[in-house]
Coordinates of C-alpha atoms and ligand atoms in Angstrom, one line a residue:
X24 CA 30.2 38.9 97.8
X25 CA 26.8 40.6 98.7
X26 CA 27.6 43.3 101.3
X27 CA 30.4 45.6 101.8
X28 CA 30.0 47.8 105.1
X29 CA 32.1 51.1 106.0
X30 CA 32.6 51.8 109.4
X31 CA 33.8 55.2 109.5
X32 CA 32.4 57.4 106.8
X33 CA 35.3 60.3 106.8
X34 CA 38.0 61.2 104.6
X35 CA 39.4 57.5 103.9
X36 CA 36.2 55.7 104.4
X37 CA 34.2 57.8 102.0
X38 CA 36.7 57.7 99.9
X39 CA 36.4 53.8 99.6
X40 CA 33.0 53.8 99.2
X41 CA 33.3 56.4 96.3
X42 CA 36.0 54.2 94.5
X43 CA 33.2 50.8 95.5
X44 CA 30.9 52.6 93.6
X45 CA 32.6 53.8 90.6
X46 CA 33.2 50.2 89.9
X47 CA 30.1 49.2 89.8
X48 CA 29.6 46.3 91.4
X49 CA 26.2 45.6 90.7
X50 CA 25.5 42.5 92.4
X51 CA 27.1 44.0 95.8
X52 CA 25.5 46.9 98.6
X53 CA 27.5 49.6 100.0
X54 CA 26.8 50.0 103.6
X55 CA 27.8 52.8 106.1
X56 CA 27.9 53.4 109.4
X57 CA 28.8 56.3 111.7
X58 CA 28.6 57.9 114.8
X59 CA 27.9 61.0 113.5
X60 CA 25.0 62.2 112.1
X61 CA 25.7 64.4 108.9
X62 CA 28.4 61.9 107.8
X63 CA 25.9 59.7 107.3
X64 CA 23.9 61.8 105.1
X65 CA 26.9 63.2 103.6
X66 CA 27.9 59.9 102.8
X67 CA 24.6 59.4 100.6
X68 CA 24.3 62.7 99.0
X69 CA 28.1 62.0 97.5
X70 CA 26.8 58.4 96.4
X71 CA 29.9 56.9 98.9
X72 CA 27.3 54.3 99.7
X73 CA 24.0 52.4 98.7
X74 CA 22.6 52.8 102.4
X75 CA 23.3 54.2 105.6
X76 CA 22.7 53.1 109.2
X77 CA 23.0 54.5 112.2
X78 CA 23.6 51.3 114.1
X79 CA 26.1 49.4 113.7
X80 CA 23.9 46.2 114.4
X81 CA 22.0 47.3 111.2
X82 CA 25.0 48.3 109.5
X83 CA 27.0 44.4 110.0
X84 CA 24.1 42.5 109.4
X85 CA 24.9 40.5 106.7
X86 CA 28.2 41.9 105.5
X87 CA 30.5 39.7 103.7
X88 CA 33.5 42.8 104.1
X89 CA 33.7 44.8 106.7
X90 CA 36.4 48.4 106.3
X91 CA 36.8 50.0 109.6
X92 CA 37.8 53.6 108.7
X93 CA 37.7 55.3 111.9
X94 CA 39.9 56.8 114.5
X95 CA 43.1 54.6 115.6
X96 CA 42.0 54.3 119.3
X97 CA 38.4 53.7 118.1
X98 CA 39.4 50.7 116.4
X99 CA 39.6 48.6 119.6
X100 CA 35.5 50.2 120.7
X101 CA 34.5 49.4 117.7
X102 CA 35.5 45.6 117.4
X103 CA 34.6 45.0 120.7
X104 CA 31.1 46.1 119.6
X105 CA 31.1 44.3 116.3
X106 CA 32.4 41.1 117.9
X107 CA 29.2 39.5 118.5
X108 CA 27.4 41.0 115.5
X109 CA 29.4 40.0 112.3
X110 CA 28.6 37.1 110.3
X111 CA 29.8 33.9 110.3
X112 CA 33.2 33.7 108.2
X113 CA 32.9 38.2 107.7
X114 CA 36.6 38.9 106.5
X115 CA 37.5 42.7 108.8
X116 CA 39.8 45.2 107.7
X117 CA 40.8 48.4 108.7
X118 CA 43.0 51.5 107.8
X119 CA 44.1 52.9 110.5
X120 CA 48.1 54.4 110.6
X121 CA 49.7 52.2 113.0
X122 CA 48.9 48.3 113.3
X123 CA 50.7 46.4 115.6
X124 CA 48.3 47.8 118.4
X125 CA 45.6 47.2 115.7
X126 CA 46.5 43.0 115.5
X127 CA 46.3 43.2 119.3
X128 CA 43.0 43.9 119.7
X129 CA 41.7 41.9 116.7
X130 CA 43.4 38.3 118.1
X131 CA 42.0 39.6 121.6
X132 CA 38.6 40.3 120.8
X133 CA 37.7 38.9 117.4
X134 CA 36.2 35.2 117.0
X135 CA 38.3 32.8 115.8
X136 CA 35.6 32.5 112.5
X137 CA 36.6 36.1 111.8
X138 CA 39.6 37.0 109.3
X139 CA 41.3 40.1 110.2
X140 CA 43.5 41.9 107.7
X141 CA 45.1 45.0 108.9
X142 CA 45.4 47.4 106.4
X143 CA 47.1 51.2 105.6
X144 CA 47.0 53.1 102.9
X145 CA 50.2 54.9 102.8
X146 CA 47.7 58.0 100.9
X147 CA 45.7 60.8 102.3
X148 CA 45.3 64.2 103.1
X149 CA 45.0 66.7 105.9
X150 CA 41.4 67.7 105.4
X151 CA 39.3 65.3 107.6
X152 CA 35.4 64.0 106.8
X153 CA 33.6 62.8 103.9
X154 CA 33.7 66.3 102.3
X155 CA 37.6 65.7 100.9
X156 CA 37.0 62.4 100.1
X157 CA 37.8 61.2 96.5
X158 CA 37.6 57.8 94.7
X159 CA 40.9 58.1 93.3
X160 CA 42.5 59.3 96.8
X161 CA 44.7 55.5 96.9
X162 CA 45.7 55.4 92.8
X163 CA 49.2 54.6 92.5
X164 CA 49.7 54.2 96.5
X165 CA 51.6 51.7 98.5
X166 CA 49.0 49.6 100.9
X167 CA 50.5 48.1 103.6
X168 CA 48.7 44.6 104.8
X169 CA 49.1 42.6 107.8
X170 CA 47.0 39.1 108.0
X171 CA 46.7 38.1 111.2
X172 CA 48.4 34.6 111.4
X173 CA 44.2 33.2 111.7
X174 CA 43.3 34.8 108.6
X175 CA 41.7 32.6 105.9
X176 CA 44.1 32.4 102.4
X177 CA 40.9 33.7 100.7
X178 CA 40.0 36.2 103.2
X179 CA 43.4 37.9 102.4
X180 CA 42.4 37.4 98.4
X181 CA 38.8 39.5 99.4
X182 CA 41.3 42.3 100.9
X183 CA 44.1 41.9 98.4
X184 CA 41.0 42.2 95.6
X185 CA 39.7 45.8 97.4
X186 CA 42.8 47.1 97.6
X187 CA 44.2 46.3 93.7
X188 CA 41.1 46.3 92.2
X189 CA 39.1 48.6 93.8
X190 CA 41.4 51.3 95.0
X191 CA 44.4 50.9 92.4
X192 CA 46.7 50.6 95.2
X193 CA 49.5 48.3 95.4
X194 CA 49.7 45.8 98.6
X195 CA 52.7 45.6 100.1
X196 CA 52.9 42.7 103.1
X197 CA 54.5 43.7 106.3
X198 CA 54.6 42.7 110.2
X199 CA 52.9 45.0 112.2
X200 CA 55.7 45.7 114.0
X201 CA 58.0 46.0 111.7
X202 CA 55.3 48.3 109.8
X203 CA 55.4 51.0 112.9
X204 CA 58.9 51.2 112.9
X205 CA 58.8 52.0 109.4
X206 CA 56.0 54.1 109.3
X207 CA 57.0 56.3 112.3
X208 CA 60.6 57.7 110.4
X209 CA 58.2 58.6 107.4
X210 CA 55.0 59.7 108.4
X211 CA 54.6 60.0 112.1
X212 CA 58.0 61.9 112.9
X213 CA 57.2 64.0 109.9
X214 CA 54.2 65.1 111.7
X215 CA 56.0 66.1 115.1
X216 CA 58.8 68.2 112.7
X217 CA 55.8 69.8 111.2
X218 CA 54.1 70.7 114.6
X219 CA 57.4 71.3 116.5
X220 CA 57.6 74.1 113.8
X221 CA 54.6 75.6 114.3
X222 CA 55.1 75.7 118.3
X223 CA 58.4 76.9 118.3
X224 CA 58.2 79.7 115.9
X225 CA 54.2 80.9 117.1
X226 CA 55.4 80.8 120.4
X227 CA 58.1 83.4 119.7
X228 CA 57.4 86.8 120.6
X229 CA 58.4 87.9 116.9
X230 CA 55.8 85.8 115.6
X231 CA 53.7 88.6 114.9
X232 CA 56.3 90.5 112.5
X233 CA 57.7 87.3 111.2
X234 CA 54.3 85.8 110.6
X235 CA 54.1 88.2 108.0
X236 CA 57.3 87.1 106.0
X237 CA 56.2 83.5 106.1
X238 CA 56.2 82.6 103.1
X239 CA 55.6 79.2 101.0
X240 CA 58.4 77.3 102.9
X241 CA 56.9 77.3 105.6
X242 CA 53.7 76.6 104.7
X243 CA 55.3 73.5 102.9
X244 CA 56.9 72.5 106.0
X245 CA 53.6 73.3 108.3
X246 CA 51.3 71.4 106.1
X247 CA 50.5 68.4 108.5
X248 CA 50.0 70.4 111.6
X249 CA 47.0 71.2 109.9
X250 CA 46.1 67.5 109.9
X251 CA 43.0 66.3 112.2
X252 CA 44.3 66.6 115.6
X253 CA 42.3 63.5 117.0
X254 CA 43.5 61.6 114.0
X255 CA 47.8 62.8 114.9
X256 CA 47.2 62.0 119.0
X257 CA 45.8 58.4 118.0
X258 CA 48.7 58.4 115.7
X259 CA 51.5 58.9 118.0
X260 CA 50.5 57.2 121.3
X261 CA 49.7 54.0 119.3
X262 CA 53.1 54.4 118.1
X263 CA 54.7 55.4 121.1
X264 CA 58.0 53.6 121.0
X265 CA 59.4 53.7 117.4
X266 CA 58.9 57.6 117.6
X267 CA 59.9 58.1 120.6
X268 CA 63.0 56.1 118.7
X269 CA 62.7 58.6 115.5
X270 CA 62.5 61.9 117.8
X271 CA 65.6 60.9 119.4
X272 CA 67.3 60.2 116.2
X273 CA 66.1 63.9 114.7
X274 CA 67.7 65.4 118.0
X275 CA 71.0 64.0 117.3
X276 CA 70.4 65.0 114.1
X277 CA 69.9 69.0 115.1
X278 CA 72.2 69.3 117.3
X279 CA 74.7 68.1 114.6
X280 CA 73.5 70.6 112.0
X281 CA 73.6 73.0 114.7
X282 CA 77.6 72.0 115.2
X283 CA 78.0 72.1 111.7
X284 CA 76.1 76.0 111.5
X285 CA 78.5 77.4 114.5
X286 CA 82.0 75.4 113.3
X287 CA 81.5 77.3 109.8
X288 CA 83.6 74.8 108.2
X289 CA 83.2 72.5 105.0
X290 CA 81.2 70.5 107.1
X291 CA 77.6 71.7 106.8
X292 CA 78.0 72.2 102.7
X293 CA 78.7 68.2 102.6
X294 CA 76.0 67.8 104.9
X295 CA 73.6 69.3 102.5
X296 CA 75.2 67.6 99.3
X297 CA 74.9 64.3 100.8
X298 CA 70.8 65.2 101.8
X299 CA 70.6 66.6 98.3
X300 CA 71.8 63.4 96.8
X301 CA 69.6 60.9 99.0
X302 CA 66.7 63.3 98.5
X303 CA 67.2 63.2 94.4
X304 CA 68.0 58.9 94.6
X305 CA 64.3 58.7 96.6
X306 CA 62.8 61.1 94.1
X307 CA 64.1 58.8 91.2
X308 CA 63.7 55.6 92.9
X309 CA 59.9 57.0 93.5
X310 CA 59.5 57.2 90.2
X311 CA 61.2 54.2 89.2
X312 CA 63.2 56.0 87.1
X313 CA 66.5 54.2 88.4
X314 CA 65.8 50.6 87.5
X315 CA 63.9 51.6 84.6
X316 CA 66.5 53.3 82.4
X317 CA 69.5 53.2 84.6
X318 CA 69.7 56.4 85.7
X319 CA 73.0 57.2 88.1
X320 CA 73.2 59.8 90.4
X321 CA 76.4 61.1 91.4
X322 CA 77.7 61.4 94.4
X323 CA 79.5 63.7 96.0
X324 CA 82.7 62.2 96.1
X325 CA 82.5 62.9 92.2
X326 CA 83.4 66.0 92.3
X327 CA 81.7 67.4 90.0
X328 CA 81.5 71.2 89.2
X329 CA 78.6 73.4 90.2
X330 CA 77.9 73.8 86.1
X331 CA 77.7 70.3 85.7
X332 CA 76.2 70.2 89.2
X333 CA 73.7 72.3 87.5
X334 CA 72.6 70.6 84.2
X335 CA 72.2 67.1 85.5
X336 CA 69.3 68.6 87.6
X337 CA 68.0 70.1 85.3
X338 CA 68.6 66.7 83.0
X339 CA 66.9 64.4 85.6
X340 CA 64.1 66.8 86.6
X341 CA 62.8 66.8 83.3
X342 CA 63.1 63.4 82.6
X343 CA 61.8 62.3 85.9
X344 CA 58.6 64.7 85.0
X345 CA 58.6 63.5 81.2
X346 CA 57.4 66.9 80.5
X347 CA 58.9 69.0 77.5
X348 CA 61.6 71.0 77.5
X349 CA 62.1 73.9 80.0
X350 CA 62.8 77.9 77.8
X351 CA 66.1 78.8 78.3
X352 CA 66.6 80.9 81.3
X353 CA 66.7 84.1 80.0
X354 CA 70.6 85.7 80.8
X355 CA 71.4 88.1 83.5
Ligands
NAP7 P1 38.1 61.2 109.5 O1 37.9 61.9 108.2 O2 38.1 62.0 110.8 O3 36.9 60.1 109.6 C1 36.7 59.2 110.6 C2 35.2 59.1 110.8 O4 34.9 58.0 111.8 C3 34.5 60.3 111.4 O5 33.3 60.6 110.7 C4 34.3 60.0 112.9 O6 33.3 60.7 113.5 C5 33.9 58.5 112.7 N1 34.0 57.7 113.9 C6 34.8 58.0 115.1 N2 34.6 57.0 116.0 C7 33.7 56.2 115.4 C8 33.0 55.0 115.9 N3 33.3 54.5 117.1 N4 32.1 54.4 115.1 C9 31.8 54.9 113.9 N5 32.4 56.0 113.4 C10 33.3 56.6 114.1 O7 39.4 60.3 109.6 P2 40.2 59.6 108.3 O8 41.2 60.6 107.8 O9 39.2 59.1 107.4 O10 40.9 58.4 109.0 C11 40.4 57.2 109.3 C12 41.4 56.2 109.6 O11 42.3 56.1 108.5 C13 42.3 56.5 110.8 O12 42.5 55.4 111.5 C14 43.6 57.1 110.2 O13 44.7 56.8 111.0 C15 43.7 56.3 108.9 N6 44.4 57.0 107.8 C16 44.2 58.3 107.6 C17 44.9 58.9 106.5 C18 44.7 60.4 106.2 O14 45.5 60.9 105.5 N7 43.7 61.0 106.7 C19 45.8 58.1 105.7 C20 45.9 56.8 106.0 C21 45.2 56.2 107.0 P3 33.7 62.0 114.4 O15 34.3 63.0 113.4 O16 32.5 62.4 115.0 O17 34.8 61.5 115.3

């Protein structure tokens, strides 16, 4: 491979170009290409790329890879655009949140000589642009990838290569479809629960007095409504469906906690064992502490006492962070 070019010089593009460089490839030229201006010398400045372009003619000539890093709904512009100007046998990729709209327009306006690999790394951040970009933004990360059925076996080996070797991400193969639905319960609904926050309590008209009690839970919950606002639009109405599926879902799921608040029976305690329980199994599982050394969690059919309750948190969280030892809390 001789050429690599990014399409999209932001937060996850520049971020690929950083992690292209730091592994010196020395046989192989980092291209970028965007439509603004500063990202471009941005993009240079951090050493993200060997050379910019500010035409995307320029910028595909020649390459062997080409990573579209921009925008969701400016996927389908900018393969229409690179359609005629990639090179013969080019493998395309792109890393855009959703991807069964994605495939679409690839089969639709791709040549059959191209390989398409769809491509999301399940790793980010809410601070868009090249500024926040990092080389080892995808370490460790899940990376969803979905050949299109045309794709070349090697062409998928060029992508699978980027993504292991390059980024330290591990590729997980999915359906596009399948990958929304997945995807939307995860990481778009999270982003509507986030934002839903933000309206309904800035909208009240206590917001000013209770602004100032606002505190670090709700600036943990509030974190992705800080997320690019183009970048969350694109998100959900190429995703329209399976969250419209997910809100729904959370809406059934309020109005029973808000059953369970007003009944003030047993009810709501359960409620919050059981989310503490699946919560802790993710955590572990996350970890892959579970497998690993056959960790059990109990459930709360165990009936285990508050004490105990207590100490096999404290148990778990420290060997889930295999840090040392936690002081004694000091007595009351
Ligand atoms: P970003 O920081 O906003 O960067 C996108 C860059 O693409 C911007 O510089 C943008 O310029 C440029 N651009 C827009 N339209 C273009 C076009 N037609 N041709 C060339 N450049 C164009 O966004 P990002 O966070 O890197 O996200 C890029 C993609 O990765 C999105 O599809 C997103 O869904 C996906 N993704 C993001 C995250 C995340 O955490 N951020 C995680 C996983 C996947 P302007 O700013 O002028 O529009």
């Amino acid at each position: 491979m001789d050429r690599i070019t990014i399409v999209g010089l932001g937060l996850i593009g520049g971020s690929i170009g950083l992690a292209l460089k730091a592994a010196k490839l020395h046989s192989v030229e980092v291209v970028g290409h965007d439509v603004t201006r500063s990202a471009l010398g941005d993009a240079k400045k951090r050493g993200a790329v060997d050379r910019t372009e500010g035409s995307l003619r320029e910028a595909l000539k020649g390459a062997d890879l080409v990573v579209l890093a921009v925008p969701v709904l400016a996927i389908r512009e900018v393969l229409q655009d690179a359609a005629p100007l990639l090179k013969e046998g080019a493998v395309v990729t792109d890393t855009g949140s959703t991807k069964a709209l994605v495939m679409e327009w690839a089969r639709e306006l791709l040549p059959p000589h191209i390989s398409f690999v769809g491509g999301h790394p399940l790793a980010g951040k809410e601070t868009p642009g090249i500024e926040a970009a990092e080389a080892t933004l995808f370490r460790g990360a899940v990376y969803a990838l979905c050949p299109s059925p045309s794709a070349e076996a090697d062409a998928v080996k060029v992508v699978v290569w980027l993504v292991e070797n390059i980024l330290g991400s591990r590729p997980f193969f999915v359906d596009p479809h399948e990958h929304d639905g997945l995807v939307a319960g995860i990481s778009h609904l999270p982003i509507i629960l986030s934002s839903a926050l933000v309206s309904c309590t800035t909208q009240s008209p206590s917001w000013r007095e209770m602004s100032k009690l606002a505190a670090n839970g709700y600036r943990d919950i509030s974190r992705l409504a800080a997320g690019d606002p183009t970048m969350n639009r694109d998100i959900c109405l190429s995703n329209r469906e399976s969250l419209a599926r997910w809100i729904d879902a959370c809406i059934n799921e309020m109005q029973a906690y808000r059953r369970l608040i007003l009944e003030e029976g047993p009810g709501l305690g359960e409620r919050f064992n059981k989310v503490w329980e699946e919560r802790a199994r993710w955590m572990l599982e996350r970890e892959g502490k579970v497998k690993e050394q056959g960790l059990d969690i109990p459930s709360a059919g165990d009936r285990i006492t508050s004490l105990f309750f207590g100490e096999w948190v404290t148990k778990r969280t420290r060997q889930m962070m295999e840090g040392p030892p936690r002081p004694a809390e000091p007595k009351k």
